Tab-separated table of C-alpha atoms in Angstrom:
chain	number	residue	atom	x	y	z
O	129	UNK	CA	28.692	15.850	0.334
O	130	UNK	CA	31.140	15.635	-2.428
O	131	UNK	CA	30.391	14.804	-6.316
O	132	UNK	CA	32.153	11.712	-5.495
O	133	UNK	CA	29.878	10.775	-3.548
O	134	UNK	CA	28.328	6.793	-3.798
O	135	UNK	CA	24.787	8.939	-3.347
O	136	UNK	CA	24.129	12.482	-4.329
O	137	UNK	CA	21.604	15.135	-3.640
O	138	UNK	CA	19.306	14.401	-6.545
O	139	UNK	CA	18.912	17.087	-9.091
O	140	UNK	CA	15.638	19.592	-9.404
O	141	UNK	CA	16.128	18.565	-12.975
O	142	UNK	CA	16.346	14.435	-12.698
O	143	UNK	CA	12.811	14.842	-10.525
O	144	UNK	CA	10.910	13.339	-13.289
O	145	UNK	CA	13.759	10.695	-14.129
O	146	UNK	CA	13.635	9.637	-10.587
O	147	UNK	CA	9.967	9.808	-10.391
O	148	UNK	CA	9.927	7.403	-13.338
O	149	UNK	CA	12.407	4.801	-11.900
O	150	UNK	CA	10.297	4.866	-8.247
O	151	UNK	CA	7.364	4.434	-9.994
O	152	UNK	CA	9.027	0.946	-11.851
O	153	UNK	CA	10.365	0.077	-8.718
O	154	UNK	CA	7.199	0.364	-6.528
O	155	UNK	CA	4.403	0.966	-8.758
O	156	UNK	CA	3.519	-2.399	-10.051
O	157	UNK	CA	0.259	-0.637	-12.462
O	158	UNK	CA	3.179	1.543	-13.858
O	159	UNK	CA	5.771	-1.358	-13.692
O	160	UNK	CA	3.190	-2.930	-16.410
O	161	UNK	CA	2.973	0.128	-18.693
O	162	UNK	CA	6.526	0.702	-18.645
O	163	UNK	CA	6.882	-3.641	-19.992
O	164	UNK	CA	3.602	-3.022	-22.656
O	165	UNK	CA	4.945	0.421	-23.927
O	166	UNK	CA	8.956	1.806	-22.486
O	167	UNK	CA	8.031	5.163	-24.709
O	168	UNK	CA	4.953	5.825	-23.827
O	169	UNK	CA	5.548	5.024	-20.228
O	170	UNK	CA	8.471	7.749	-20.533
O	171	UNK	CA	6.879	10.105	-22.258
O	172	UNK	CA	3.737	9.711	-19.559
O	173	UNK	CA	6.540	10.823	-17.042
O	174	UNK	CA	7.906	13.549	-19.058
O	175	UNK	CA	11.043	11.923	-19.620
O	176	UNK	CA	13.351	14.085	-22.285
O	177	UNK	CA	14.538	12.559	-24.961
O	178	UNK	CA	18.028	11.936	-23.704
O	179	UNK	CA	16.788	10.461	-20.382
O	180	UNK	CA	14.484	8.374	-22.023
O	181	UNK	CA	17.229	6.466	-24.280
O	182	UNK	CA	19.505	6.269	-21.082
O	183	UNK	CA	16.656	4.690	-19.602
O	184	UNK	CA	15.281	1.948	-22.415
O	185	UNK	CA	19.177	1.434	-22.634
O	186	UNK	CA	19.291	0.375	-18.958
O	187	UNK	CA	22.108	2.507	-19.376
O	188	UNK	CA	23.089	3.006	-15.092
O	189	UNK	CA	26.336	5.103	-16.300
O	190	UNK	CA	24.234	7.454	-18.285
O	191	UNK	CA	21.029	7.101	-15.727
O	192	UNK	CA	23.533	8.406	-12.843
O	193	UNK	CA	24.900	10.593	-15.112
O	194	UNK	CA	21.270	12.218	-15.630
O	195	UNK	CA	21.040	12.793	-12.481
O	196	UNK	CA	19.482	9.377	-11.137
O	197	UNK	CA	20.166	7.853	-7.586
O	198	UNK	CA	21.521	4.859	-8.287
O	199	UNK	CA	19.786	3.093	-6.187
O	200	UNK	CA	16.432	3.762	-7.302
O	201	UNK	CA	18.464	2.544	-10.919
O	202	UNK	CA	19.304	-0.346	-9.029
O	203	UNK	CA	16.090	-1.412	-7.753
O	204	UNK	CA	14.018	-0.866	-10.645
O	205	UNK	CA	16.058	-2.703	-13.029
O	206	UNK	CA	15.793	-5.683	-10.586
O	207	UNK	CA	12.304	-5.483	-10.385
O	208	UNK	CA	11.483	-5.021	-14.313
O	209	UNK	CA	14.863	-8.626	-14.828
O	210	UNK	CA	12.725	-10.568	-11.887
O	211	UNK	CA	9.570	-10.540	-14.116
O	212	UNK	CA	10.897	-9.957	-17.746
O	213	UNK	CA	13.375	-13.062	-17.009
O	214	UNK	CA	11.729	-15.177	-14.686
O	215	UNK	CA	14.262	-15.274	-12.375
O	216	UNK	CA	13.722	-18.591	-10.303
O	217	UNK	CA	14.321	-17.773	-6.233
O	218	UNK	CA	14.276	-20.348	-2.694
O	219	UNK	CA	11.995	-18.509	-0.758
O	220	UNK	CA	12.869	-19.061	2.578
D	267	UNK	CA	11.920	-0.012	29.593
D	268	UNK	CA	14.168	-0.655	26.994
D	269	UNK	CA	14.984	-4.714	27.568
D	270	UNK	CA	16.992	-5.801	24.207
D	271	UNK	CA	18.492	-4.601	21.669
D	272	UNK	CA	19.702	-5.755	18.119
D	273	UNK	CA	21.303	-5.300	15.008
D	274	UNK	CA	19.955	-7.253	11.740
D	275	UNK	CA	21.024	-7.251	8.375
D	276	UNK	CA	18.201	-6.831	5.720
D	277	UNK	CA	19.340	-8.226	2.296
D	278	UNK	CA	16.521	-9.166	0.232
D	279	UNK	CA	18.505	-12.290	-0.769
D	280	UNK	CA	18.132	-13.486	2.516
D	281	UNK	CA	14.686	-14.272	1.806
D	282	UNK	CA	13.930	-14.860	-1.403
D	283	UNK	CA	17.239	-16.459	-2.748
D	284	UNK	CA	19.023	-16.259	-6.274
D	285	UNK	CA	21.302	-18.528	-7.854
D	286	UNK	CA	23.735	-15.906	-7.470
D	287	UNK	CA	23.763	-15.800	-3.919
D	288	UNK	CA	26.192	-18.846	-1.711
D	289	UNK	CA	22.883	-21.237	-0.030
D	290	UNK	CA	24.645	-21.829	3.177
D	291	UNK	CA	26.227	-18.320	4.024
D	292	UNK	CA	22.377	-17.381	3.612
D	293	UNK	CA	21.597	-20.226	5.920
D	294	UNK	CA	24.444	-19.082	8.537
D	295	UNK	CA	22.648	-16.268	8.723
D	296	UNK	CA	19.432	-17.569	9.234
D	297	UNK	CA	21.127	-19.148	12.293
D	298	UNK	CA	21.684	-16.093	13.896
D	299	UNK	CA	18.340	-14.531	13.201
D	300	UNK	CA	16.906	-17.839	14.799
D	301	UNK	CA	19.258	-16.907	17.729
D	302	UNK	CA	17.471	-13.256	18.033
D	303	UNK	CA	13.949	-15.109	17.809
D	304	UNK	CA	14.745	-17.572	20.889
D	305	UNK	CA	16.155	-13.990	22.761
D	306	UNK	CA	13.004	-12.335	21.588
D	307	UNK	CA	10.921	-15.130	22.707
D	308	UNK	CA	12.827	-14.998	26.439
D	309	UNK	CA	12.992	-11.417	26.632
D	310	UNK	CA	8.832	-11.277	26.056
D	311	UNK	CA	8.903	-7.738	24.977
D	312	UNK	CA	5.492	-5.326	24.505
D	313	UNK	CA	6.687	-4.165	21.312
D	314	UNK	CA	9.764	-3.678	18.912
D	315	UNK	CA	10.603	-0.409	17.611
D	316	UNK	CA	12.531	-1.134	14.287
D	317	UNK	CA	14.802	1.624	13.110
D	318	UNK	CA	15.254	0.997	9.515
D	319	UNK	CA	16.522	3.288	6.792
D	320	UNK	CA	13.803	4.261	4.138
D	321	UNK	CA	14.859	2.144	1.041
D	322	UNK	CA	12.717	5.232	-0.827
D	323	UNK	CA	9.666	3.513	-0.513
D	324	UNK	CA	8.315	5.514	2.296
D	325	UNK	CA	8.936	8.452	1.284
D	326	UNK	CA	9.660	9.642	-2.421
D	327	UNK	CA	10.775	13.339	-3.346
D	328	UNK	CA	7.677	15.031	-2.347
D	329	UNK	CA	8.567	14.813	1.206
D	330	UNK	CA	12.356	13.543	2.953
D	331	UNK	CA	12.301	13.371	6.586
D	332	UNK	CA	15.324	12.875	8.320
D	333	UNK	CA	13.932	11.104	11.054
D	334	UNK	CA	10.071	10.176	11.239
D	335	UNK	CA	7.860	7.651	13.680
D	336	UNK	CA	5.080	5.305	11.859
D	337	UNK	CA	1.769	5.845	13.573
D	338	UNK	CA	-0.775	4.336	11.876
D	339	UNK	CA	-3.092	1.518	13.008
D	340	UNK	CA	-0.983	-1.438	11.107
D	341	UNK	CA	1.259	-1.534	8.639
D	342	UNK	CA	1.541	-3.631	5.801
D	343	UNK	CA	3.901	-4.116	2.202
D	344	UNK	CA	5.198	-6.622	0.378
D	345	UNK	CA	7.888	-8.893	-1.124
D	346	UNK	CA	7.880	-10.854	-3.992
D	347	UNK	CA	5.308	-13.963	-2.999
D	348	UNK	CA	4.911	-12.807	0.282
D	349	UNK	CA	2.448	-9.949	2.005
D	350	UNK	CA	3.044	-8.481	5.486
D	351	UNK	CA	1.120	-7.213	8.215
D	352	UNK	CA	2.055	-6.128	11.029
D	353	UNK	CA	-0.274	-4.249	14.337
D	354	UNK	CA	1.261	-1.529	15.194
D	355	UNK	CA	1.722	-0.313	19.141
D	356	UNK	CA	-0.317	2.962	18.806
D	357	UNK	CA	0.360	4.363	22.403
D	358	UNK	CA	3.843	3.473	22.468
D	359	UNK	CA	4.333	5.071	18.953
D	360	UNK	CA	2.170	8.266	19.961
D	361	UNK	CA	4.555	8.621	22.990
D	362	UNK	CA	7.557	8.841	20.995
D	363	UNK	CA	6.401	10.887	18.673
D	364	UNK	CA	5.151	13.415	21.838
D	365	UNK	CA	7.868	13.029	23.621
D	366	UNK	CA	10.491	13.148	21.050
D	367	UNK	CA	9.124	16.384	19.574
D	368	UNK	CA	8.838	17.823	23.355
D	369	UNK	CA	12.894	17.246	23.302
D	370	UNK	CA	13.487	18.866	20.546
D	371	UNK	CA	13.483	16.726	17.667
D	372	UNK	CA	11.291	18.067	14.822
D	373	UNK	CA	10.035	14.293	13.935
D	374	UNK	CA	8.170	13.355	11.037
D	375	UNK	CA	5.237	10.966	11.471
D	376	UNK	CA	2.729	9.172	9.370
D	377	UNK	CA	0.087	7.008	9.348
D	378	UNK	CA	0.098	5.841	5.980
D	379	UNK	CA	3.481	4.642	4.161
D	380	UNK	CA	4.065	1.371	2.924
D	381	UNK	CA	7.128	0.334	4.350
D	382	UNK	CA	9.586	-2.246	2.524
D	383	UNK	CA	11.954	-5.388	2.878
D	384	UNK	CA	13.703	-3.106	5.496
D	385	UNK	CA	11.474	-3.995	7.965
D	386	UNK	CA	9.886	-7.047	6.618
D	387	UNK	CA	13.110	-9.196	6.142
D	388	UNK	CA	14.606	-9.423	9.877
D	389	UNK	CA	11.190	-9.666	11.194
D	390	UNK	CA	10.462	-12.577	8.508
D	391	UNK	CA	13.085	-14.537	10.691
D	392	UNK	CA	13.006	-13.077	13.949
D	393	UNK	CA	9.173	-12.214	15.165
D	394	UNK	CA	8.641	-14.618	17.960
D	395	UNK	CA	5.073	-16.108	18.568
D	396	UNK	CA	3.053	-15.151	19.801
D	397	UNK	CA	3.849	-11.709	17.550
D	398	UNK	CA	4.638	-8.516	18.544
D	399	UNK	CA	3.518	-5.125	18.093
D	400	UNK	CA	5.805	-2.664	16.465
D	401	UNK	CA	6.667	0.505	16.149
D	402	UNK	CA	8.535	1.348	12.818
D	403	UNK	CA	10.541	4.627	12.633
D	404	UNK	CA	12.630	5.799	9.553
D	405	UNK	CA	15.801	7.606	9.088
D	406	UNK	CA	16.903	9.249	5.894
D	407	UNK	CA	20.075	7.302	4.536
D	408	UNK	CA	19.689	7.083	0.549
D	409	UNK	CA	18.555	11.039	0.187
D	410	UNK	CA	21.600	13.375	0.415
D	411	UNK	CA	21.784	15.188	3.423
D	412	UNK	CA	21.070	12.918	5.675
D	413	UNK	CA	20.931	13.543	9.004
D	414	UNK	CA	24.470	13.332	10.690
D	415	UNK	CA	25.612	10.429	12.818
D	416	UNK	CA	25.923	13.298	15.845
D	417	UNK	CA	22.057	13.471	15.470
D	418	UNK	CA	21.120	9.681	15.413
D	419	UNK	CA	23.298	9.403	18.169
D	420	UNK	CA	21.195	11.870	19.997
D	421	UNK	CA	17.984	10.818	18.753
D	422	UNK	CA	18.875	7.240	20.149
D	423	UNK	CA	19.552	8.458	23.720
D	424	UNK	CA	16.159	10.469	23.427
D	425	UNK	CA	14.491	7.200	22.507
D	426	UNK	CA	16.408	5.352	25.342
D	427	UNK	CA	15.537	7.482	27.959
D	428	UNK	CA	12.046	7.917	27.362
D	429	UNK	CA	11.563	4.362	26.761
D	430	UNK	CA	13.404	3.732	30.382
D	431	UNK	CA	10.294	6.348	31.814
D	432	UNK	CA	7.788	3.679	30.231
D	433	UNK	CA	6.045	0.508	31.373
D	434	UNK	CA	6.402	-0.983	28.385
D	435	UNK	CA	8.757	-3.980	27.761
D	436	UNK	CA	10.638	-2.820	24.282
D	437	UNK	CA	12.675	-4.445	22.205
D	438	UNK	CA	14.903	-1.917	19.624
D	439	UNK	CA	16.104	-3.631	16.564
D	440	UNK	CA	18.013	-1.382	14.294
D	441	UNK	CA	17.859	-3.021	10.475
D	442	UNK	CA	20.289	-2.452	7.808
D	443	UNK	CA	24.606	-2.741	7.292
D	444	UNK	CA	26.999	-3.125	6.993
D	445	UNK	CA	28.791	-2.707	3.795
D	446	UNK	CA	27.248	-2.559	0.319
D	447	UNK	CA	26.841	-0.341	-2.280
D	448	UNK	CA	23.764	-1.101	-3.913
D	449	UNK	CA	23.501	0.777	-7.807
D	450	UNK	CA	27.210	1.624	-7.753
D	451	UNK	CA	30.429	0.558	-9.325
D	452	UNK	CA	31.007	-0.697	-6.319
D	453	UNK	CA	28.516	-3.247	-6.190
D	454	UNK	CA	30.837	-6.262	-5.858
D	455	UNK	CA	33.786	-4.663	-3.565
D	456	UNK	CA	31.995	-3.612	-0.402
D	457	UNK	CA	34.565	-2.271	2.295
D	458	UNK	CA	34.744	-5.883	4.420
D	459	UNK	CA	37.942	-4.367	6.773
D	460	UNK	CA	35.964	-1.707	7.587
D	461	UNK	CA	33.005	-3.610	8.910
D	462	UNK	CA	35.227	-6.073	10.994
D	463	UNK	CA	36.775	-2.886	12.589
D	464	UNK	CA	33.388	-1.489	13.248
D	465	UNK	CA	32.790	-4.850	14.933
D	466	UNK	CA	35.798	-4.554	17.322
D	467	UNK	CA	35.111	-1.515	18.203
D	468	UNK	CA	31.381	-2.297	19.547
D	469	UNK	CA	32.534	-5.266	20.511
D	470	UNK	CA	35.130	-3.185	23.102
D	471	UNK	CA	31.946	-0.629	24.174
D	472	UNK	CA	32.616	2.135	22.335
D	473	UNK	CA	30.184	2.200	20.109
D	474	UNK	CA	29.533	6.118	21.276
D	475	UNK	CA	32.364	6.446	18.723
D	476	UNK	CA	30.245	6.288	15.985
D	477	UNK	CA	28.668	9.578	17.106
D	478	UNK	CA	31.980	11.207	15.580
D	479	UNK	CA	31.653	9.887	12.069
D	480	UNK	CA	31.298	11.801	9.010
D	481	UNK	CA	28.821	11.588	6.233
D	482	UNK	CA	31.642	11.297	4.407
D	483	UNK	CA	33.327	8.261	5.952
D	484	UNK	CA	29.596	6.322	5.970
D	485	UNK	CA	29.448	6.936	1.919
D	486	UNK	CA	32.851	5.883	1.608
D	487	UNK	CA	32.637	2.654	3.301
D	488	UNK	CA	29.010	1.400	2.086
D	489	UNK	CA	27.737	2.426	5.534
D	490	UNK	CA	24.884	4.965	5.040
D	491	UNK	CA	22.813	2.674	6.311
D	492	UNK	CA	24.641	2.526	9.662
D	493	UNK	CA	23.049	5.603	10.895
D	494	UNK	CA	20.460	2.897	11.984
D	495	UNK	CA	23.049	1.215	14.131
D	496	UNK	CA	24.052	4.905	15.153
D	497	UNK	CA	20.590	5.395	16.283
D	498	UNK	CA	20.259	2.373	18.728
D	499	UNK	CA	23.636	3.017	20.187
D	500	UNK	CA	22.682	6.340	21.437
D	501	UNK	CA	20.332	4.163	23.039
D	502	UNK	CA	22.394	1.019	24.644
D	503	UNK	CA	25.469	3.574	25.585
D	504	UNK	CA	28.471	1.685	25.494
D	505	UNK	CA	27.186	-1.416	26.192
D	506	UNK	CA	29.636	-4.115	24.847
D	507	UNK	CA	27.882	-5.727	20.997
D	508	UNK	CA	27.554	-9.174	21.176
D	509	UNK	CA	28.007	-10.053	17.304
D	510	UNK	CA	25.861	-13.104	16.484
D	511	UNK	CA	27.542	-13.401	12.740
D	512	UNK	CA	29.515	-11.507	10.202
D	513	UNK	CA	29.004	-13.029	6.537
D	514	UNK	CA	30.356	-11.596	4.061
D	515	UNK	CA	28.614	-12.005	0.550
D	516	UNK	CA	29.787	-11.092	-2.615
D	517	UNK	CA	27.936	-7.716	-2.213
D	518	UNK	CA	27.091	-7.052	1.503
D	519	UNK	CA	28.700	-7.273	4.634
D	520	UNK	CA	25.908	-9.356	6.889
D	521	UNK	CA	26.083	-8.799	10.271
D	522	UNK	CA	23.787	-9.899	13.568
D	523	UNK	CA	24.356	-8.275	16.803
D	524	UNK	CA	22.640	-8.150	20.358
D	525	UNK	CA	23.531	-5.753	22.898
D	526	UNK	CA	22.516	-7.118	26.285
D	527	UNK	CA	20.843	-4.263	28.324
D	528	UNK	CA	18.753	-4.522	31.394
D	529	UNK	CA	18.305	-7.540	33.207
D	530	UNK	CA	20.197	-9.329	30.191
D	531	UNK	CA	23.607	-7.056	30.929
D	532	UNK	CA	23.331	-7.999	34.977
C-alpha cells in the first residue's frame, strides 16, 4: 500500500496515539476522563507533547499526520461532539 | 445449506439520524431492509452468518486478524440509546471455524469481542421474528494489509461449500459499502460511478470479478469495506445481484442487494 493511501499501516510510533483515540471512541470510563481532564487523559496514555496538542486541537490533518488512522480520528471526535454538543438524533 | 444471501449497508445514520442526513433517502432505505426482513421471514433460515468488517472495535492493535469467526455463547454491544443481544449458533460457528482451518485458512476466533454498529445496524432492520441465531465473522478492512480480495474470494467459496455439506438453513449477509471515506478528505466526495459500475457488473453475474481487484483500487474508490461483499460472492458464484436500492448520501454510497441462491434462484 502506497503513502497515498485513504488508510495506512499505522506506525510502531502512533501506538499510543491510536490507543488514545480507541479508547475515546469505545471506552466510555476513558471517554469521561478525556471530557473532565484532555491533559491528563493524554498524558495517562503517554501522549508526547506534539501529539497531545494535535489531539486537544482536534487537529485530523496533524492527527493523520502523527501517524493516526483516520478513522479511529473520525470516530472519536464523533463520539466526544455527540455528548459535548448534544447532538439531537430520530432514532429509528 | 446456504439458502439466501445479502448485501446491507451499515451507516450509523441509518439508525440514529442527524439533521445532517436527507429523512427520506434514510427512509428509502429502510424500505429495502424491510424487503430483506419479509425474504428473511420466507426463507426461515437456522442462522445468519454476518460478514462484517471490524470497525476497530473488535480488535485493537494488540491483535489484527485478517479473517476471524465469533464463537462465543452471545454477543452483545451497543449504539447510542440502544443495547444488543444477540444468541449466537455455537455448532454452526464451531463448524466453520473446524472446517475452515482444516482447508487451510489460519482463522482467528473468539469468544469475547464486542462487536459494533457493523453488525447491529442491518440486523436492527432486518432480523425477522421470531429471531435468529447468528454467527458473526470479521474481516480486516481498516488495518493496512488487509487480506486481498483473491483471499475473501476464496474464503467465501470455503464458507459456501461447507455450508452446502450442512443441515442447517443459513442465511449470509455481508454488511458494509459501498463508497465512503470515513476520516478522510474525502469525506463528502465518495466515488458514486464506481459503485453503480460495481452494481452492473453483479447485476450481469460476474461478481467473481471482484476476486481480481487490488488493494489498491478498493482504497481508491472508498471500497475497503467491499472485501465483505468479496467474501459472500465467493460464496453465491456468479449468481446474478438483485439490487434492492442504491442511495447515495452526501457521504456513502447505500446499497441493498439479494442474491437468490437455492430454491430462490430455481
Amino acid at each position: 500500500m502506497n503513502v497515498t493511501a485513504h488508510y495506512r499501516f499505522p506506525p510502531a510510533s502512533a501506538y499510543r496515539l491510536n490507543r488514545c483515540l480507541f479508547a475515546i471512541k469505545s471506552d466510555a470510563a476513558f471517554r469521561s476522563r478525556f471530557r473532565a481532564d484532555p491533559r491528563a487523559a493524554a498524558r495517562e496514555m503517554g501522549l508526547g507533547e506534539a501529539e497531545s496538542a494535535a489531539l486537544l486541537d482536534g487537529n485530523r490533518d496533524a492527527l493523520v499526520a502523527h501517524g493516526a488512522h483516520p478513522y479511529l480520528v473520525f470516530m472519536a471526535d464523533l463520539r466526544l461532539r455527540m455528548e459535548r454538543e448534544a447532538m439531537t438524533f430520530e432514532y429509528f | 445449506m446456504l439458502v439466501g444471501a445479502f448485501a446491507c449497508a451499515h451507516t450509523p445514520q441509518l439508525l440514529a439520524r442527524p439533521e445532517t442526513e436527507d429523512r427520506e433517502l434514510v427512509l428509502r432505505v429502510h424500505a429495502a431492509f424491510a424487503r430483506v426482513k419479509q425474504r428473511l421471514e420466507a426463507l426461515r433460515p437456522d442462522a445468519i452468518a454476518v460478514i462484517a468488517g471490524d470497525h476497530i472495535e473488535a480488535f485493537f492493535l494488540n491483535a489484527v486478524p485478517a479473517l476471524a469467526v465469533y464463537v462465543g455463547a452471545e454477543c452483545a454491544g451497543t449504539f447510542g440509546r440502544y443495547r444488543y443481544r444477540f444468541p449466537i449458533h455455537e455448532p454452526l460457528a464451531r463448524a466453520l471455524v473446524e472446517a475452515g482451518i482444516e482447508r487451510g485458512f489460519d482463522l482467528v476466533y473468539t469468544q469475547d469481542a464486542p462487536l459494533d454498529y457493523a453488525f447491529y445496524v442491518p440486523l436492527h432492520f432486518t432480523m425477522p421474528a421470531p429471531s435468529v441465531p447468528l454467527v458473526p465473522l470479521h474481516i480486516n478492512v481498516y488495518l493496512p494489509p488487509q487480506p486481498t480480495p483473491k483471499r475473501c474470494y476464496e474464503w467465501g467459496r470455503a464458507l459456501g461449500e461447507i455450508l452446502d455439506s450442512r443441515s442447517e438453513r443459513v442465511v449470509l449477509m455481508a454488511s458494509g459499502g459501498m463508497s465512503h471515506f470515513p476520516g478522510t478528505d474525502r469525506y463528502a466526495s465518495p466515488a458514486f460511478d464506481y459503485d453503480r459500475r460495481l452494481l452492473d457488473l453483479l447485476s450481469a453475474g460476474r461478481g467473481h470479478e471482484l476476486a481480481a481487484v487490488t488493494a489498491e483500487e478498493l482504497d481508491r474508490a472508498g471500497n475497503i469495506e467491499l472485501r465483505t461483499w468479496i467474501t459472500l460472492l465467493g460464496a453465491v458464484g456468479d449468481a446474478k445481484a438483485d439490487p434492492y436500492c442504491y442511495e447515495p448520501s452526501w457521504h456513502h454510497g447505500n446499497a441493498v442487494v439479494e442474491w437468490p441462491v437455492g430454491e430462490a434462484s430455481l
